[in-house]
GROMACS .gro file of C-alpha atoms in nm:
model
  399
    1MET     CA    1  -0.125   3.011   4.915
    2SER     CA    2  -0.381   2.769   5.054
    3LEU     CA    3  -0.377   2.402   4.958
    4ILE     CA    4  -0.700   2.446   4.759
    5HIS     CA    5  -0.555   2.738   4.560
    6ARG     CA    6  -0.237   2.541   4.496
    7LEU     CA    7  -0.434   2.244   4.368
    8GLN     CA    8  -0.643   2.472   4.146
    9SER     CA    9  -0.326   2.629   4.007
   10LEU     CA   10  -0.174   2.287   3.934
   11GLU     CA   11  -0.495   2.179   3.763
   12ALA     CA   12  -0.497   2.494   3.548
   13GLU     CA   13  -0.134   2.433   3.449
   14ARG     CA   14  -0.216   2.071   3.361
   15ASP     CA   15  -0.511   2.180   3.145
   16ALA     CA   16  -0.298   2.441   2.969
   17ALA     CA   17  -0.025   2.182   2.902
   18ARG     CA   18  -0.283   1.936   2.764
   19GLU     CA   19  -0.431   2.203   2.535
   20GLU     CA   20  -0.083   2.296   2.411
   21ALA     CA   21  -0.005   1.928   2.340
   22GLU     CA   22  -0.333   1.892   2.152
   23ARG     CA   23  -0.255   2.202   1.943
   24ALA     CA   24   0.091   2.065   1.868
   25ASN     CA   25  -0.053   1.729   1.762
   26LEU     CA   26  -0.311   1.902   1.542
   27ALA     CA   27  -0.041   2.115   1.379
   28LYS     CA   28   0.174   1.808   1.323
   29SER     CA   29  -0.119   1.619   1.173
   30LYS     CA   30  -0.192   1.906   0.933
   31PHE     CA   31   0.174   1.925   0.833
   32LEU     CA   32   0.192   1.550   0.770
   33ALA     CA   33  -0.124   1.557   0.561
   34ALA     CA   34   0.007   1.845   0.350
   35ALA     CA   35   0.357   1.699   0.319
   36SER     CA   36   0.222   1.358   0.228
   37HIS     CA   37   0.002   1.492  -0.051
   38ASP     CA   38   0.231   1.766  -0.185
   39LEU     CA   39   0.547   1.553  -0.193
   40ARG     CA   40   0.385   1.239  -0.330
   41GLN     CA   41   0.208   1.405  -0.626
   42PRO     CA   42   0.516   1.516  -0.825
   43LEU     CA   43   0.700   1.192  -0.746
   44GLN     CA   44   0.401   0.995  -0.876
   45ALA     CA   45   0.409   1.196  -1.198
   46LEU     CA   46   0.779   1.113  -1.242
   47PHE     CA   47   0.711   0.740  -1.206
   48PHE     CA   48   0.444   0.740  -1.474
   49LEU     CA   49   0.636   0.965  -1.712
   50SER     CA   50   0.946   0.749  -1.675
   51ALA     CA   51   0.738   0.441  -1.763
   52ALA     CA   52   0.589   0.623  -2.061
   53LEU     CA   53   0.935   0.727  -2.180
   54ALA     CA   54   1.070   0.372  -2.177
   55ARG     CA   55   0.927   0.265  -2.513
   56HIS     CA   56   1.072   0.574  -2.682
   57VAL     CA   57   1.430   0.500  -2.572
   58GLY     CA   58   1.595   0.258  -2.814
   59ASP     CA   59   1.972   0.272  -2.767
   60HIS     CA   60   2.162   0.090  -2.493
   61ASN     CA   61   2.302   0.402  -2.324
   62GLY     CA   62   1.960   0.562  -2.309
   63ARG     CA   63   1.804   0.252  -2.152
   64ASP     CA   64   2.087   0.235  -1.900
   65LEU     CA   65   2.029   0.598  -1.798
   66LEU     CA   66   1.654   0.539  -1.773
   67SER     CA   67   1.719   0.237  -1.554
   68ARG     CA   68   1.934   0.451  -1.325
   69LEU     CA   69   1.656   0.711  -1.313
   70ASP     CA   70   1.404   0.444  -1.212
   71GLN     CA   71   1.644   0.317  -0.947
   72GLY     CA   72   1.677   0.668  -0.806
   73LEU     CA   73   1.298   0.712  -0.805
   74ASP     CA   74   1.254   0.379  -0.624
   75THR     CA   75   1.505   0.489  -0.360
   76MET     CA   76   1.336   0.828  -0.320
   77LYS     CA   77   0.997   0.661  -0.285
   78GLY     CA   78   1.127   0.426  -0.017
   79LEU     CA   79   1.282   0.708   0.185
   80LEU     CA   80   0.972   0.929   0.156
   81ASP     CA   81   0.735   0.645   0.246
   82GLY     CA   82   0.944   0.547   0.547
   83LEU     CA   83   0.989   0.895   0.691
   84LEU     CA   84   0.625   0.997   0.648
   85GLU     CA   85   0.492   0.667   0.781
   86VAL     CA   86   0.704   0.678   1.097
   87SER     CA   87   0.591   1.038   1.153
   88ARG     CA   88   0.224   0.949   1.104
   89LEU     CA   89   0.242   0.654   1.343
   90GLU     CA   90   0.435   0.858   1.598
   91ALA     CA   91   0.177   1.137   1.579
   92GLY     CA   92  -0.105   0.894   1.652
   93VAL     CA   93  -0.307   0.996   1.346
   94VAL     CA   94  -0.354   0.639   1.219
   95THR     CA   95  -0.665   0.455   1.338
   96PRO     CA   96  -0.727   0.094   1.230
   97VAL     CA   97  -1.048   0.029   1.036
   98LEU     CA   98  -1.146  -0.332   1.100
   99ASP     CA   99  -1.266  -0.549   0.815
  100THR     CA  100  -1.340  -0.919   0.761
  101PHE     CA  101  -1.168  -1.079   0.462
  102ALA     CA  102  -0.996  -1.395   0.342
  103ALA     CA  103  -0.628  -1.426   0.423
  104SER     CA  104  -0.575  -1.538   0.064
  105GLU     CA  105  -0.655  -1.183  -0.052
  106ILE     CA  106  -0.343  -1.062   0.129
  107THR     CA  107  -0.117  -1.347   0.020
  108ASP     CA  108  -0.240  -1.328  -0.341
  109ALA     CA  109  -0.167  -0.955  -0.346
  110LEU     CA  110   0.184  -1.016  -0.209
  111ASP     CA  111   0.236  -1.285  -0.471
  112SER     CA  112   0.132  -1.050  -0.752
  113ALA     CA  113   0.345  -0.765  -0.619
  114TYR     CA  114   0.669  -0.952  -0.551
  115ALA     CA  115   0.690  -1.274  -0.756
  116GLU     CA  116   0.849  -1.109  -1.059
  117GLN     CA  117   1.089  -0.903  -0.848
  118ALA     CA  118   1.207  -1.209  -0.652
  119THR     CA  119   1.256  -1.431  -0.956
  120ALA     CA  120   1.437  -1.150  -1.140
  121LYS     CA  121   1.686  -1.152  -0.851
  122GLY     CA  122   1.735  -1.526  -0.900
  123LEU     CA  123   1.545  -1.627  -0.585
  124VAL     CA  124   1.294  -1.906  -0.539
  125TRP     CA  125   0.960  -1.744  -0.450
  126ARG     CA  126   0.689  -1.947  -0.278
  127VAL     CA  127   0.353  -1.843  -0.135
  128GLU     CA  128   0.150  -2.108   0.044
  129GLY     CA  129  -0.229  -2.097   0.035
  130CYS     CA  130  -0.415  -1.947   0.330
  131GLU     CA  131  -0.777  -2.055   0.383
  132ALA     CA  132  -0.851  -1.859   0.702
  133VAL     CA  133  -1.072  -1.550   0.737
  134LEU     CA  134  -0.917  -1.255   0.922
  135ARG     CA  135  -1.053  -0.965   1.126
  136THR     CA  136  -0.818  -0.667   1.107
  137ASP     CA  137  -0.733  -0.353   0.910
  138ARG     CA  138  -0.662  -0.483   0.560
  139GLY     CA  139  -0.443  -0.192   0.448
  140LEU     CA  140  -0.229  -0.170   0.762
  141LEU     CA  141  -0.174  -0.548   0.768
  142MET     CA  142  -0.072  -0.537   0.402
  143GLN     CA  143   0.169  -0.254   0.479
  144LEU     CA  144   0.323  -0.448   0.768
  145LEU     CA  145   0.374  -0.760   0.556
  146ARG     CA  146   0.509  -0.563   0.259
  147ASN     CA  147   0.775  -0.414   0.485
  148LEU     CA  148   0.875  -0.766   0.593
  149VAL     CA  149   0.892  -0.888   0.232
  150ASP     CA  150   1.088  -0.577   0.127
  151ASN     CA  151   1.331  -0.649   0.409
  152ALA     CA  152   1.368  -1.012   0.300
  153LEU     CA  153   1.436  -0.910  -0.060
  154ARG     CA  154   1.688  -0.648   0.046
  155TYR     CA  155   1.899  -0.889   0.250
  156THR     CA  156   1.864  -1.212   0.048
  157GLU     CA  157   2.106  -1.259  -0.240
  158ALA     CA  158   2.057  -1.632  -0.298
  159GLY     CA  159   1.814  -1.907  -0.203
  160ALA     CA  160   1.446  -1.851  -0.138
  161ILE     CA  161   1.175  -1.636   0.017
  162ARG     CA  162   0.861  -1.809   0.137
  163ILE     CA  163   0.531  -1.688   0.281
  164ARG     CA  164   0.339  -1.946   0.480
  165CYS     CA  165   0.036  -1.950   0.712
  166ARG     CA  166  -0.059  -2.164   1.012
  167VAL     CA  167  -0.358  -2.136   1.249
  168ASP     CA  168  -0.235  -2.073   1.604
  169GLY     CA  169  -0.530  -2.081   1.844
  170GLU     CA  170  -0.754  -1.782   1.769
  171ARG     CA  171  -0.495  -1.624   1.541
  172LEU     CA  172  -0.339  -1.692   1.205
  173ALA     CA  173   0.040  -1.690   1.202
  174ILE     CA  174   0.165  -1.540   0.873
  175GLU     CA  175   0.535  -1.602   0.835
  176VAL     CA  176   0.787  -1.443   0.597
  177GLN     CA  177   1.096  -1.665   0.569
  178ASP     CA  178   1.420  -1.596   0.385
  179THR     CA  179   1.766  -1.746   0.335
  180GLY     CA  180   1.941  -1.411   0.364
  181ILE     CA  181   2.229  -1.285   0.573
  182GLY     CA  182   2.050  -1.348   0.900
  183ILE     CA  183   2.070  -1.137   1.215
  184PRO     CA  184   2.356  -1.162   1.466
  185PRO     CA  185   2.229  -1.241   1.819
  186GLU     CA  186   2.353  -0.907   1.953
  187HIS     CA  187   2.134  -0.722   1.699
  188LEU     CA  188   1.806  -0.909   1.762
  189ASP     CA  189   1.692  -0.667   2.032
  190ARG     CA  190   1.767  -0.361   1.816
  191ILE     CA  191   1.640  -0.446   1.467
  192PHE     CA  192   1.305  -0.274   1.530
  193GLU     CA  193   1.472   0.058   1.623
  194GLU     CA  194   1.464   0.351   1.382
  195PHE     CA  195   1.768   0.375   1.153
  196HIS     CA  196   1.924   0.052   1.282
  197GLN     CA  197   2.053  -0.170   1.000
  198VAL     CA  198   2.239  -0.498   0.992
  199GLY     CA  199   2.518  -0.534   0.737
  200ASN     CA  200   2.509  -0.174   0.610
  201PRO     CA  201   2.782   0.017   0.798
  202GLU     CA  202   2.843   0.247   0.501
  203ARG     CA  203   2.476   0.362   0.514
  204ASP     CA  204   2.412   0.280   0.148
  205ARG     CA  205   2.083   0.459   0.071
  206LEU     CA  206   1.999   0.191  -0.187
  207ARG     CA  207   1.943  -0.033   0.115
  208GLY     CA  208   1.700   0.208   0.275
  209LEU     CA  209   1.715   0.414   0.594
  210GLY     CA  210   1.653   0.134   0.839
  211LEU     CA  211   1.289   0.233   0.895
  212GLY     CA  212   1.110  -0.073   0.757
  213LEU     CA  213   1.122  -0.283   1.073
  214ALA     CA  214   1.060   0.025   1.290
  215ILE     CA  215   0.733   0.071   1.099
  216VAL     CA  216   0.659  -0.300   1.145
  217ARG     CA  217   0.698  -0.258   1.522
  218ARG     CA  218   0.468   0.044   1.534
  219LEU     CA  219   0.204  -0.123   1.316
  220SER     CA  220   0.229  -0.436   1.529
  221GLN     CA  221   0.158  -0.232   1.842
  222LEU     CA  222  -0.119  -0.033   1.676
  223LEU     CA  223  -0.298  -0.345   1.548
  224ASP     CA  224  -0.209  -0.562   1.849
  225HIS     CA  225  -0.057  -0.818   1.610
  226PRO     CA  226   0.253  -0.960   1.785
  227VAL     CA  227   0.559  -1.002   1.562
  228GLN     CA  228   0.807  -1.276   1.649
  229VAL     CA  229   1.147  -1.326   1.489
  230ARG     CA  230   1.397  -1.607   1.476
  231SER     CA  231   1.722  -1.592   1.284
  232VAL     CA  232   2.052  -1.769   1.231
  233GLN     CA  233   2.340  -1.552   1.115
  234GLY     CA  234   2.445  -1.649   0.764
  235GLN     CA  235   2.141  -1.875   0.710
  236GLY     CA  236   1.833  -1.653   0.713
  237SER     CA  237   1.545  -1.515   0.915
  238ALA     CA  238   1.174  -1.574   0.974
  239PHE     CA  239   0.928  -1.306   1.088
  240ARG     CA  240   0.596  -1.435   1.224
  241VAL     CA  241   0.289  -1.208   1.252
  242LEU     CA  242  -0.009  -1.320   1.462
  243VAL     CA  243  -0.338  -1.190   1.316
  244PRO     CA  244  -0.681  -1.242   1.477
  245LEU     CA  245  -0.916  -1.485   1.303
  246ALA     CA  246  -1.265  -1.355   1.232
  247PRO     CA  247  -1.537  -1.481   1.469
  248ALA     CA  248  -1.769  -1.729   1.297
  249ARG     CA  249  -2.064  -1.488   1.324
  250LEU     CA  250  -1.879  -1.232   1.109
  251ILE     CA  251  -1.780  -1.468   0.827
  252PRO     CA  252  -2.015  -1.411   0.529
  253THR     CA  253  -2.171  -1.713   0.363
  254ARG     CA  254  -2.135  -1.745  -0.013
  255ALA     CA  255  -2.439  -1.805  -0.224
  256GLY     CA  256  -2.443  -1.964  -0.567
  257GLY     CA  257  -2.149  -2.104  -0.760
  258VAL     CA  258  -1.806  -1.975  -0.833
  259ASP     CA  259  -1.791  -1.623  -0.975
  260ARG     CA  260  -1.649  -1.651  -1.324
  261ARG     CA  261  -1.562  -1.352  -1.535
  262PRO     CA  262  -1.588  -1.404  -1.909
  263VAL     CA  263  -1.291  -1.363  -2.137
  264ILE     CA  264  -1.306  -1.014  -2.286
  265ASP     CA  265  -1.240  -1.001  -2.658
  266ARG     CA  266  -1.205  -0.621  -2.680
  267PRO     CA  267  -0.982  -0.369  -2.502
  268ARG     CA  268  -1.080  -0.316  -2.142
  269LEU     CA  269  -1.212   0.029  -2.055
  270ALA     CA  270  -1.054   0.219  -1.765
  271VAL     CA  271  -1.197   0.538  -1.615
  272LEU     CA  272  -0.918   0.757  -1.474
  273VAL     CA  273  -0.989   1.063  -1.257
  274ASP     CA  274  -0.716   1.293  -1.120
  275ASP     CA  275  -0.707   1.672  -1.098
  276ASP     CA  276  -0.328   1.681  -1.145
  277ALA     CA  277  -0.282   1.704  -1.522
  278VAL     CA  278   0.070   1.554  -1.522
  279VAL     CA  279  -0.028   1.256  -1.306
  280LEU     CA  280  -0.339   1.201  -1.520
  281LEU     CA  281  -0.132   1.210  -1.840
  282GLY     CA  282   0.118   0.960  -1.701
  283LEU     CA  283  -0.156   0.731  -1.574
  284GLN     CA  284  -0.337   0.748  -1.907
  285THR     CA  285  -0.016   0.665  -2.093
  286VAL     CA  286   0.073   0.355  -1.890
  287LEU     CA  287  -0.284   0.219  -1.899
  288THR     CA  288  -0.296   0.270  -2.276
  289GLU     CA  289   0.033   0.083  -2.316
  290TRP     CA  290  -0.116  -0.202  -2.113
  291GLY     CA  291  -0.390  -0.233  -2.375
  292PHE     CA  292  -0.670  -0.039  -2.208
  293ARG     CA  293  -0.903   0.205  -2.370
  294VAL     CA  294  -0.906   0.507  -2.141
  295VAL     CA  295  -1.158   0.769  -2.031
  296ALA     CA  296  -0.956   1.038  -1.851
  297ALA     CA  297  -1.104   1.332  -1.661
  298ASP     CA  298  -1.017   1.578  -1.388
  299GLY     CA  299  -1.345   1.540  -1.198
  300PRO     CA  300  -1.656   1.323  -1.149
  301ASP     CA  301  -1.885   1.520  -1.381
  302ARG     CA  302  -1.651   1.513  -1.681
  303ALA     CA  303  -1.579   1.146  -1.619
  304MET     CA  304  -1.949   1.055  -1.622
  305ASP     CA  305  -2.019   1.267  -1.932
  306ARG     CA  306  -1.737   1.106  -2.129
  307LEU     CA  307  -1.826   0.759  -2.010
  308GLU     CA  308  -2.194   0.792  -2.098
  309ALA     CA  309  -2.098   0.914  -2.446
  310LEU     CA  310  -1.936   0.574  -2.506
  311ASP     CA  311  -2.249   0.387  -2.393
  312ARG     CA  312  -2.037   0.115  -2.237
  313ALA     CA  313  -1.972  -0.006  -1.883
  314PRO     CA  314  -1.612   0.039  -1.769
  315ASP     CA  315  -1.399  -0.252  -1.654
  316ILE     CA  316  -1.221  -0.057  -1.381
  317VAL     CA  317  -1.220   0.290  -1.219
  318ILE     CA  318  -0.900   0.448  -1.084
  319ALA     CA  319  -0.943   0.781  -0.906
  320ASP     CA  320  -0.746   1.022  -0.693
  321TYR     CA  321  -0.920   1.092  -0.363
  322ARG     CA  322  -0.891   1.469  -0.315
  323LEU     CA  323  -1.027   1.648  -0.622
  324ARG     CA  324  -1.108   2.013  -0.695
  325GLU     CA  325  -1.402   2.200  -0.545
  326GLY     CA  326  -1.419   1.971  -0.244
  327ARG     CA  327  -1.503   1.665  -0.455
  328VAL     CA  328  -1.362   1.320  -0.375
  329GLY     CA  329  -1.278   1.013  -0.580
  330THR     CA  330  -1.527   0.787  -0.404
  331GLU     CA  331  -1.801   1.002  -0.557
  332VAL     CA  332  -1.717   0.901  -0.914
  333ILE     CA  333  -1.683   0.537  -0.807
  334ARG     CA  334  -2.026   0.550  -0.641
  335ARG     CA  335  -2.185   0.710  -0.948
  336VAL     CA  336  -2.026   0.459  -1.186
  337ARG     CA  337  -2.149   0.169  -0.975
  338GLU     CA  338  -2.498   0.314  -0.946
  339ARG     CA  339  -2.510   0.350  -1.324
  340TYR     CA  340  -2.334   0.032  -1.438
  341GLY     CA  341  -2.342  -0.212  -1.146
  342GLU     CA  342  -2.196  -0.258  -0.800
  343GLU     CA  343  -1.947  -0.518  -0.923
  344ILE     CA  344  -1.733  -0.266  -1.116
  345PRO     CA  345  -1.377  -0.294  -0.973
  346ALA     CA  346  -1.230   0.031  -0.847
  347MET     CA  347  -0.934   0.171  -0.660
  348ILE     CA  348  -0.832   0.498  -0.502
  349LEU     CA  349  -0.480   0.613  -0.592
  350THR     CA  350  -0.400   0.892  -0.348
  351GLY     CA  351  -0.143   1.082  -0.151
  352GLU     CA  352  -0.397   1.131   0.130
  353THR     CA  353  -0.331   0.925   0.442
  354GLY     CA  354  -0.574   1.080   0.692
  355ILE     CA  355  -0.819   0.887   0.905
  356ASP     CA  356  -1.128   1.037   0.736
  357THR     CA  357  -0.996   0.945   0.390
  358LEU     CA  358  -0.924   0.584   0.484
  359ALA     CA  359  -1.261   0.549   0.658
  360ASP     CA  360  -1.449   0.682   0.353
  361VAL     CA  361  -1.259   0.454   0.115
  362SER     CA  362  -1.320   0.154   0.340
  363ALA     CA  363  -1.692   0.237   0.367
  364HIS     CA  364  -1.717   0.219  -0.013
  365GLY     CA  365  -1.537  -0.116  -0.023
  366VAL     CA  366  -1.266   0.022  -0.250
  367ALA     CA  367  -0.899  -0.078  -0.275
  368VAL     CA  368  -0.650   0.199  -0.196
  369LEU     CA  369  -0.292   0.255  -0.309
  370HIS     CA  370  -0.089   0.539  -0.164
  371LYS     CA  371   0.112   0.754  -0.401
  372PRO     CA  372   0.374   0.724  -0.518
  373VAL     CA  373   0.330   0.375  -0.662
  374THR     CA  374   0.553   0.221  -0.923
  375PRO     CA  375   0.394   0.107  -1.251
  376ARG     CA  376   0.470  -0.251  -1.142
  377GLN     CA  377   0.276  -0.206  -0.816
  378LEU     CA  378  -0.014  -0.046  -1.001
  379GLN     CA  379  -0.025  -0.325  -1.258
  380ALA     CA  380  -0.025  -0.588  -0.983
  381GLU     CA  381  -0.326  -0.424  -0.817
  382VAL     CA  382  -0.509  -0.380  -1.149
  383ASP     CA  383  -0.444  -0.747  -1.230
  384ARG     CA  384  -0.574  -0.849  -0.888
  385LEU     CA  385  -0.895  -0.649  -0.922
  386LEU     CA  386  -0.959  -0.780  -1.273
  387ARG     CA  387  -0.852  -1.133  -1.177
  388ILE     CA  388  -0.576  -1.139  -1.433
  389LYS     CA  389  -0.286  -1.378  -1.397
  390ARG     CA  390   0.036  -1.337  -1.590
  391VAL     CA  391   0.233  -1.626  -1.733
  392ASP     CA  392   0.573  -1.524  -1.873
  393GLY     CA  393   0.446  -1.166  -1.880
  394VAL     CA  394   0.134  -1.251  -2.081
  395ALA     CA  395  -0.201  -1.155  -1.927
  396GLN     CA  396  -0.461  -1.429  -1.887
  397ILE     CA  397  -0.812  -1.408  -1.743
  398ALA     CA  398  -0.852  -1.615  -1.425
  399GLN     CA  399  -1.156  -1.836  -1.467
   0.00000   0.00000   0.00000
């Protein structure tokens, strides 16, 4: 065989191998999308139904069993989230969608999501103010930081957890500090490996699979946000994430005074859209127990018909993304905003994690939570969107 023929043969083999790899990646992406949606939906329904059941269980033994059920659901959620997220990042199906936003939006969301959990564990919880404006993927950064906070909570039995920010050149250093068990020096180089855990030789599943920091590493590489760690065994750890600051030309200027929302003297109205009847029922039940009046529907058209019959603007819209007949949740959000005003808060609650989904949600300027979410996580996001602060569990409007 001549040299030219040999080179042509090698090139044909290379092209065939590349095509096979692309087919394998496409198949893996389709599997992950289906697994993510199909596994998250029933688990989400269980979370909401468990929350709805709580007020109907009066005796001590029943409440204890329900608490154990919730603990099992939390563990299942953590394992599912970790396994699917590692797979998605490994498959290369996650693409950052850059946005410009205040760092305080991230720290406020972390404060809302974790303050109660930390104090219930007897820890001091502190979140310092962050005045900087960031340029990054909001959702992926939030996911990275949540994994760090989850890790701090898991390994801190006494003392404090603190989130602080410092400008470091052209980046903002966001640091999660704890007074937990710390990391032995010989483990520092391995803590970001899959399934590696410090202080869990018995592989207690209540302490996770050891995927949280592996996800942090992959997100750090994907976003190009370096993560630094320092730790003293027996005294605690600090994880420092370096996030790019937004260029001055991209920082929006604010016009007018401070946006103040009036105190509402009637039940807030929530529009809920999900084509899974069990999830919709559970969502409707928990929102009703939180004091909302609810318009529930399985699609955009029914939602708009029922809303217009009330002749009242909603206070918030919560929609699944993938609906029947090729419809999507951003459609109902767009129609509500066109009809009642662009300022209507909204979120997408979905099991979809594909690039197209995230890009569409981001283009509509809508918050997104990935199923399954706990009622506590959902309430924290609802409170954030409606600017509600809670003092001793009582909701107050932030002025």
